[in-house]
CSV table of C-alpha atoms in Angstrom, one decimal:
chain,number,residue,atom,x,y,z
A,1,MET,CA,46.5,0.9,-15.7
A,2,ARG,CA,43.3,3.6,-17.1
A,3,THR,CA,44.1,6.4,-14.9
A,4,ILE,CA,42.5,10.1,-14.2
A,5,SER,CA,44.7,13.0,-13.8
A,6,TYR,CA,42.7,16.1,-12.3
A,7,GLU,CA,45.6,19.2,-11.0
A,8,ILE,CA,44.5,21.3,-7.7
A,9,ASP,CA,47.8,22.7,-7.3
A,10,PRO,CA,49.7,22.9,-10.2
A,11,GLY,CA,53.0,23.4,-8.4
A,12,GLY,CA,51.8,20.9,-5.4
A,13,ASP,CA,54.5,18.4,-4.0
A,14,LEU,CA,52.0,15.3,-3.6
A,15,GLU,CA,50.5,13.2,-6.0
A,16,LEU,CA,47.4,11.8,-3.6
A,17,VAL,CA,46.5,8.1,-5.8
A,18,LEU,CA,42.9,7.4,-5.3
A,19,LYS,CA,42.8,3.3,-6.0
A,20,GLU,CA,39.9,1.6,-7.2
A,21,PRO,CA,37.8,4.3,-6.9
A,22,ASN,CA,33.6,4.5,-5.7
A,23,THR,CA,33.9,1.4,-5.0
A,24,LEU,CA,32.8,2.5,-1.3
A,25,ASP,CA,29.1,1.6,-0.6
A,26,VAL,CA,27.5,4.1,1.2
A,27,ILE,CA,24.0,3.8,0.2
A,28,PRO,CA,22.1,1.9,2.6
A,29,VAL,CA,19.2,-1.3,2.0
A,30,VAL,CA,16.2,-1.2,4.2
A,31,LEU,CA,15.3,-4.9,5.2
A,32,PRO,CA,11.7,-5.9,4.9
A,33,LEU,CA,10.8,-6.9,8.7
A,34,ASP,CA,9.6,-10.1,7.0
A,35,ASP,CA,12.9,-11.6,6.8
A,36,ASP,CA,11.3,-14.2,4.4
A,37,ASP,CA,10.3,-11.6,1.8
A,38,ALA,CA,13.7,-9.9,2.0
A,39,THR,CA,15.3,-8.0,-0.6
A,40,SER,CA,18.3,-5.7,-1.8
A,41,SER,CA,17.2,-2.6,-3.3
A,42,ASP,CA,19.4,-2.1,-7.2
A,43,ILE,CA,18.1,1.6,-7.5
A,44,ILE,CA,21.2,3.2,-8.4
A,45,PHE,CA,21.6,6.9,-6.6
A,46,ASP,CA,23.9,8.8,-9.0
A,47,ASN,CA,25.9,12.1,-7.8
A,48,SER,CA,24.4,14.8,-9.4
A,49,SER,CA,25.7,15.7,-12.9
A,50,LEU,CA,28.5,18.6,-12.6
A,51,SER,CA,29.2,20.4,-15.1
A,52,GLY,CA,33.1,22.0,-15.4
A,53,ARG,CA,35.9,20.5,-14.0
A,54,TYR,CA,34.0,17.5,-12.2
A,55,SER,CA,32.1,16.1,-15.8
A,56,ILE,CA,35.4,14.2,-16.3
A,57,PHE,CA,34.2,11.9,-12.9
A,58,ASP,CA,30.3,11.7,-14.2
A,59,LYS,CA,31.2,8.6,-16.7
A,60,PHE,CA,31.4,6.4,-12.9
A,61,ASP,CA,28.5,7.2,-12.3
A,62,SER,CA,27.1,6.5,-16.1
A,63,GLN,CA,29.2,3.3,-16.8
A,64,ARG,CA,27.8,0.7,-14.7
A,65,ASP,CA,27.6,-2.7,-15.4
A,66,THR,CA,23.7,-2.7,-15.6
A,67,GLU,CA,23.8,-6.4,-14.2
A,68,ASP,CA,25.7,-5.7,-11.3
A,69,PRO,CA,25.6,-2.0,-10.8
A,70,LYS,CA,28.8,-2.3,-8.5
A,71,ARG,CA,30.6,-2.9,-11.2
A,72,PHE,CA,32.0,-0.1,-13.7
A,73,VAL,CA,32.3,-1.7,-17.2
A,74,ASP,CA,35.4,-1.9,-19.3
A,75,GLY,CA,37.5,1.4,-20.0
A,76,CYS,CA,35.9,3.3,-16.2
A,77,PRO,CA,39.3,4.5,-14.4
A,78,ASP,CA,41.5,2.0,-12.5
A,79,GLU,CA,42.4,5.1,-10.3
A,80,VAL,CA,42.5,8.6,-10.1
A,81,ARG,CA,45.4,10.8,-9.3
A,82,ILE,CA,45.4,14.4,-8.0
A,83,LYS,CA,48.0,16.4,-7.9
A,84,VAL,CA,48.2,18.5,-4.4
A,85,SER,CA,49.8,21.3,-1.5
A,86,SER,CA,51.0,19.0,1.2
A,87,ARG,CA,50.9,21.7,3.4
A,88,HIS,CA,46.9,22.2,2.3
A,89,LEU,CA,46.1,18.6,3.7
A,90,ILE,CA,48.4,19.2,7.0
A,91,LEU,CA,46.7,22.4,7.9
A,92,ALA,CA,43.2,21.0,7.1
A,93,SER,CA,43.3,16.8,7.9
A,94,PRO,CA,45.1,15.6,11.2
A,95,VAL,CA,44.9,12.4,9.8
A,96,PHE,CA,46.9,13.5,6.3
A,97,ARG,CA,49.0,15.0,9.1
A,98,LYS,CA,49.7,11.9,10.5
A,99,MET,CA,50.0,10.5,6.6
A,100,LEU,CA,52.8,13.3,6.0
A,101,GLU,CA,54.6,13.9,9.7
A,102,GLY,CA,54.5,11.0,11.1
A,103,PRO,CA,57.9,9.3,12.1
A,104,TRP,CA,56.5,6.4,9.6
A,105,SER,CA,55.0,8.7,6.8
A,106,GLU,CA,52.0,6.0,6.6
A,107,ASN,CA,50.7,5.5,3.4
A,108,ALA,CA,53.5,7.2,2.0
A,109,SER,CA,56.0,6.1,-1.0
A,110,SER,CA,59.6,7.8,-1.8
A,111,SER,CA,59.6,9.6,-4.7
A,112,PRO,CA,62.9,11.3,-6.4
A,113,PRO,CA,63.5,14.9,-5.6
A,114,SER,CA,61.7,15.7,-8.8
A,115,GLU,CA,58.9,13.9,-8.7
A,116,ALA,CA,55.6,14.5,-6.8
A,117,ARG,CA,55.5,12.8,-3.3
A,118,GLN,CA,53.0,10.4,-3.7
A,119,ILE,CA,50.0,8.8,-0.9
A,120,PHE,CA,47.6,6.4,-1.8
A,121,THR,CA,43.7,5.7,-0.7
A,122,THR,CA,41.1,3.5,-1.5
A,123,GLY,CA,37.9,3.5,-2.6
A,124,TRP,CA,36.2,6.9,-2.4
A,125,ASP,CA,33.7,8.2,-4.8
A,126,ALA,CA,37.0,9.9,-7.0
A,127,LYS,CA,33.8,13.2,-7.5
A,128,ALA,CA,33.4,13.2,-4.1
A,129,LEU,CA,37.0,13.3,-3.1
A,130,ALA,CA,37.8,16.2,-5.9
A,131,ILE,CA,35.6,18.1,-4.6
A,132,VAL,CA,36.7,18.0,-0.5
A,133,LEU,CA,40.4,18.6,-2.1
A,134,ASP,CA,39.7,21.5,-4.1
A,135,VAL,CA,37.2,22.9,-0.5
A,136,ILE,CA,40.8,22.4,1.2
A,137,HIS,CA,42.9,23.8,-1.1
A,138,SER,CA,40.3,27.0,-1.7
A,139,ARG,CA,39.8,26.4,-5.2
A,140,CYS,CA,35.2,27.2,-4.2
A,141,GLN,CA,35.2,28.8,-7.8
A,142,GLU,CA,33.5,25.6,-9.6
A,143,VAL,CA,32.1,23.7,-6.6
A,144,PRO,CA,28.7,23.4,-6.5
A,145,LYS,CA,26.0,25.5,-4.2
A,146,GLU,CA,23.4,22.5,-4.3
A,147,ILE,CA,24.0,18.5,-4.4
A,148,ASN,CA,22.6,15.6,-4.2
A,149,VAL,CA,21.8,13.6,-1.0
A,150,PRO,CA,23.8,10.3,-2.3
A,151,LEU,CA,27.3,13.0,-3.7
A,152,LEU,CA,26.3,15.1,0.2
A,153,THR,CA,26.3,12.0,2.0
A,154,ARG,CA,29.8,10.3,0.1
A,155,ILE,CA,31.5,13.6,0.4
A,156,ALA,CA,30.7,13.8,4.7
A,157,THR,CA,32.2,10.1,4.4
A,158,ILE,CA,35.2,11.8,3.0
A,159,VAL,CA,35.4,14.7,5.7
A,160,ASP,CA,34.3,12.6,8.5
A,161,TYR,CA,37.7,10.1,7.9
A,162,TYR,CA,39.6,12.7,7.3
A,163,GLN,CA,38.8,15.0,10.2
A,164,CYS,CA,39.1,18.2,8.0
A,165,HIS,CA,34.9,19.5,9.1
A,166,GLU,CA,36.3,23.3,9.6
A,167,SER,CA,37.1,23.6,5.9
A,168,LEU,CA,34.1,22.1,4.4
A,169,GLN,CA,32.3,24.1,7.5
A,170,PHE,CA,30.9,26.8,5.1
A,171,VAL,CA,30.7,25.3,2.0
A,172,SER,CA,28.2,22.5,4.1
A,173,ASP,CA,26.0,24.9,5.7
A,174,VAL,CA,25.3,25.9,1.8
A,175,TRP,CA,24.8,22.4,0.7
A,176,LEU,CA,22.5,21.4,3.9
A,177,ASN,CA,19.6,24.1,2.5
A,178,LEU,CA,17.9,21.2,2.0
A,179,PRO,CA,13.7,22.0,1.5
A,180,ASP,CA,11.4,22.3,4.4
A,181,SER,CA,9.7,19.0,3.0
A,182,VAL,CA,12.6,17.0,3.1
A,183,VAL,CA,14.2,18.6,6.4
A,184,ARG,CA,10.7,17.8,8.1
A,185,ASP,CA,9.1,15.2,6.7
A,186,PRO,CA,7.7,13.1,9.7
A,187,GLU,CA,7.3,9.9,7.9
A,188,PRO,CA,10.5,8.0,7.0
A,189,ASN,CA,11.4,7.5,3.8
A,190,TRP,CA,14.3,6.0,5.1
A,191,VAL,CA,17.9,5.4,2.7
A,192,ASP,CA,17.2,10.0,1.9
A,193,ASP,CA,16.7,10.1,5.7
A,194,LEU,CA,19.5,7.5,6.6
A,195,MET,CA,21.7,9.7,4.5
A,196,ILE,CA,20.6,13.0,5.5
A,197,LEU,CA,20.8,11.9,9.3
A,198,TYR,CA,24.6,10.8,9.0
A,199,SER,CA,25.4,14.1,6.9
A,200,GLY,CA,23.5,16.7,9.1
A,201,TRP,CA,25.5,14.9,12.1
A,202,VAL,CA,28.9,15.2,10.3
A,203,PHE,CA,28.7,18.5,9.2
A,204,CYS,CA,27.0,19.5,13.3
A,205,HIS,CA,23.3,20.9,11.8
A,206,GLU,CA,21.5,20.4,15.2
A,207,GLY,CA,18.5,21.2,12.8
A,208,ILE,CA,18.4,18.6,10.5
A,209,SER,CA,20.0,16.2,12.9
A,210,SER,CA,17.1,16.5,15.2
A,211,ASN,CA,14.5,16.4,12.4
A,212,LYS,CA,16.3,12.8,11.3
A,213,MET,CA,16.7,11.4,14.8
A,214,LYS,CA,12.4,12.3,15.8
A,215,VAL,CA,11.6,10.1,12.6
A,216,VAL,CA,14.1,7.6,14.0
A,217,LEU,CA,13.1,7.7,17.3
A,218,ARG,CA,9.4,7.3,16.0
A,219,HIS,CA,9.4,4.4,13.0
A,220,SER,CA,12.7,2.4,13.1
A,221,PRO,CA,11.8,-1.1,14.4
A,222,GLY,CA,15.3,-1.7,15.4
A,223,ARG,CA,18.9,-2.1,13.8
A,224,SER,CA,18.3,-5.3,12.4
A,225,GLN,CA,16.2,-3.7,10.0
A,226,PHE,CA,19.0,-1.3,8.1
A,227,ASP,CA,21.8,-2.7,6.1
A,228,LEU,CA,24.1,0.1,6.1
A,229,LYS,CA,26.9,-1.1,3.6
A,230,ASP,CA,30.3,1.1,4.1
A,231,LEU,CA,27.9,4.1,5.3
A,232,PRO,CA,29.6,4.1,9.2
A,233,LEU,CA,26.3,5.3,11.0
A,234,ALA,CA,26.0,2.2,13.9
A,235,GLY,CA,27.2,4.3,16.1
A,236,LEU,CA,24.3,6.7,16.3
A,237,LEU,CA,21.8,4.4,15.5
A,238,GLY,CA,23.0,2.5,18.4
A,239,ARG,CA,22.7,5.7,20.9
A,240,LEU,CA,19.3,6.2,19.1
A,241,ASN,CA,17.8,2.6,19.6
A,242,ASN,CA,17.9,3.1,23.4
A,243,PRO,CA,15.7,6.2,23.9
A,244,ARG,CA,13.0,3.9,21.5
A,245,GLN,CA,13.7,0.5,23.8
A,246,GLU,CA,13.5,3.0,27.0
A,247,PHE,CA,9.8,4.7,25.3
A,248,VAL,CA,8.7,1.4,23.9
A,249,GLY,CA,9.2,0.0,27.6
A,250,ARG,CA,7.2,2.4,29.4
A,251,VAL,CA,4.3,1.9,26.8
A,252,LEU,CA,4.4,-2.2,28.4
A,253,GLU,CA,5.1,-0.8,32.1
A,254,GLY,CA,2.0,1.6,31.2
A,255,LEU,CA,-0.1,-1.3,30.2
A,256,HIS,CA,0.6,-3.4,33.2
A,257,VAL,CA,0.1,-0.5,35.8
A,258,LEU,CA,-3.4,0.1,33.7
A,259,ARG,CA,-3.9,-3.6,34.9
A,260,LYS,CA,-3.1,-3.5,37.9
A,261,THR,CA,-5.7,-0.3,38.2
A,262,LEU,CA,-8.4,-1.6,37.1
A,263,PHE,CA,-8.4,-5.2,39.3
A,264,VAL,CA,-9.2,-2.5,41.9
A,265,GLU,CA,-11.2,0.7,40.6
A,266,ASN,CA,-14.9,1.0,41.4
A,267,GLY,CA,-15.8,2.6,37.9
A,268,CYS,CA,-14.2,4.2,35.3
A,269,PRO,CA,-12.5,7.6,35.4
A,270,GLU,CA,-15.0,9.2,32.4
A,271,LYS,CA,-18.8,7.5,33.8
A,272,ARG,CA,-17.9,5.0,37.1
A,273,LEU,CA,-19.2,2.5,35.2
A,274,ALA,CA,-17.5,-0.7,37.3
A,275,ALA,CA,-19.3,-2.7,34.3
A,276,CYS,CA,-16.5,-0.4,31.7
A,277,SER,CA,-13.4,-1.3,33.7
A,278,SER,CA,-14.2,-5.3,34.2
A,279,LEU,CA,-14.5,-5.2,30.0
A,280,THR,CA,-11.4,-2.8,29.8
A,281,LEU,CA,-9.5,-5.2,31.6
A,282,GLY,CA,-10.8,-8.1,29.8
A,283,VAL,CA,-9.4,-6.7,26.4
A,284,LEU,CA,-6.3,-5.5,27.9
A,285,MET,CA,-5.5,-9.1,29.7
A,286,ARG,CA,-6.5,-10.9,26.5
A,287,ALA,CA,-4.0,-8.0,24.2
A,288,LEU,CA,-1.2,-8.7,26.6
A,289,HIS,CA,-1.7,-12.5,26.5
A,290,GLN,CA,-1.5,-11.8,22.4
A,291,MET,CA,1.3,-9.3,22.2
A,292,LYS,CA,3.2,-12.4,24.4
A,293,ARG,CA,2.5,-14.7,21.2
A,294,LEU,CA,3.4,-12.0,18.4
A,295,ASP,CA,6.3,-13.7,16.2
A,296,PRO,CA,8.8,-11.7,18.0
A,297,PRO,CA,7.0,-11.3,20.9
A,298,VAL,CA,6.9,-8.0,22.2
A,299,THR,CA,9.4,-8.4,25.0
A,300,ALA,CA,12.7,-6.2,25.0
A,301,PRO,CA,14.9,-5.5,23.3
A,302,PHE,CA,12.0,-5.1,21.4
A,303,ASP,CA,13.4,-5.7,17.9
A,304,LYS,CA,11.7,-4.9,15.0
A,305,TYR,CA,8.5,-3.0,16.8
A,306,SER,CA,8.9,1.0,16.4
A,307,VAL,CA,7.2,3.0,19.1
A,308,THR,CA,4.2,4.2,16.6
A,309,ALA,CA,4.1,1.0,15.6
A,310,ILE,CA,3.0,0.1,19.2
A,311,PHE,CA,1.4,2.9,19.8
A,312,LYS,CA,-0.8,2.1,16.3
A,313,LEU,CA,-0.9,-2.0,18.0
A,314,ILE,CA,-3.0,-0.3,21.4
A,315,ASP,CA,-5.3,1.4,18.6
A,316,ARG,CA,-6.5,-1.8,17.7
A,317,PHE,CA,-8.0,-3.2,20.9
A,318,PRO,CA,-11.2,-4.0,20.7
A,319,LYS,CA,-13.6,-1.2,21.7
A,320,HIS,CA,-16.4,-1.9,24.7
A,321,LYS,CA,-19.4,-0.9,25.3
A,322,PRO,CA,-21.6,-2.3,28.6
A,323,SER,CA,-24.7,-3.1,27.3
A,324,ASN,CA,-27.3,-1.0,28.5
A,325,TYR,CA,-25.0,2.4,29.0
A,326,ARG,CA,-26.4,4.5,26.7
A,327,LYS,CA,-30.0,3.9,28.1
A,328,ASN,CA,-28.1,4.1,31.5
A,329,TYR,CA,-25.3,6.4,31.7
A,330,GLY,CA,-24.8,8.2,28.4
A,331,VAL,CA,-21.9,7.7,26.4
A,332,CYS,CA,-18.7,6.4,27.6
A,333,SER,CA,-15.3,6.6,25.4
A,334,CYS,CA,-13.1,4.7,27.4
A,335,ASP,CA,-10.8,2.0,26.2
A,336,VAL,CA,-7.5,0.9,26.1
A,337,TYR,CA,-5.9,3.5,24.3
A,338,LYS,CA,-7.9,6.2,26.0
A,339,ARG,CA,-6.7,5.1,29.6
A,340,MET,CA,-2.7,5.1,27.8
A,341,GLN,CA,-3.3,8.5,26.4
A,342,PRO,CA,-1.1,9.8,29.2
A,343,VAL,CA,1.6,7.9,28.7
A,344,ILE,CA,1.1,7.8,25.4
A,345,TYR,CA,1.3,11.6,24.9
A,346,GLY,CA,4.2,12.3,26.9
A,347,ILE,CA,6.5,9.5,24.7
A,348,GLU,CA,5.6,11.6,21.7
A,349,ASP,CA,6.2,14.7,23.7
A,350,GLU,CA,9.8,13.5,24.8
A,351,ILE,CA,10.4,13.0,20.7
A,352,ASP,CA,8.4,16.6,19.5
A,353,ASN,CA,11.4,18.3,21.7
A,354,PHE,CA,13.8,15.6,21.6
A,355,LYS,CA,16.9,17.7,20.6
A,356,ALA,CA,20.8,16.3,18.4
A,357,THR,CA,22.4,17.9,21.5
A,358,ASN,CA,21.2,14.9,23.8
A,359,ILE,CA,22.8,11.5,22.1
A,360,GLN,CA,26.5,12.1,23.3
A,361,GLY,CA,29.2,12.5,20.9
A,362,TRP,CA,27.4,15.8,19.7
A,363,GLY,CA,30.3,17.7,18.1
A,364,GLU,CA,33.0,15.9,19.0
A,365,ALA,CA,34.7,15.8,15.6
A,366,GLN,CA,34.2,19.2,15.5
A,367,ARG,CA,35.5,20.2,18.8
A,368,SER,CA,39.1,17.7,18.3
A,369,ILE,CA,40.3,19.8,15.2
């Protein structure tokens, strides 16, 4: 068995043994909306390459099997043994406290008094785990001030699992000082966006979390587009899916309200043209019929339809003009999209003002410490 030894506390009374390192896959896969073209990304999202004491873990990033990126080539370590202080872990993490002080001393081996006690864990990214444990032990001199999004996400999964948010809060504020171009980009870059959203949620960074939630609310067509792998984000995406469904449903309801209005109004609001109302009604009736025949149909729970996609669909409804409108009435710009603008702008305004604190569970992990 190939082993790496990493010493955090030379006088530590505990050895944390990481089995099967780097086997958890927290990089989500974005599935095309057309199932026939669904593919998995083979891009490898390596961690930041770090110098000093962390360079020993770079081999996990560099020695992947080129034919199967999830597997490591021969010679890569099978386990990592980390010398730590049980007292530091107990103070930092209720999960470690339960393992080390609970009635059954969960997952801990009974070692001879002359040897350090052992506890075991599995699958974590070795570099991320070493950084987390260094911070818990206040060995921060070589902790990097800048890390890439994949490493940040792998650290966040460990912090989330062991509930050691408080110990990592100060350094996470530094890591999450991301460029505005990354935080505020309104267009989806889904793999990075989902990882940043998760990290912002774990570390309770309201600005980053709110911005990425807005991207999800506008552009996500539902949870079926994402294969999250081992990234524990399903619960949060489920909570964001509820307002997405509500927004799309509100648009559909607005179309039906408009249909009823067009049936009874004497003319369009702009020029009072009866012909304009009749033409708009015809376009809308045909469009509503076609929307039911789309694959999938635009019906609740509106899977595969984002809020932005619904807005664009309405904007593509045919534009109409009464044949004699210029001669008798001047320009009239009425169409379905314009008549729906109060509903559309209302939804856009709600998304613009959406905050992470609106979501149930915000900050619960931090408050439970």
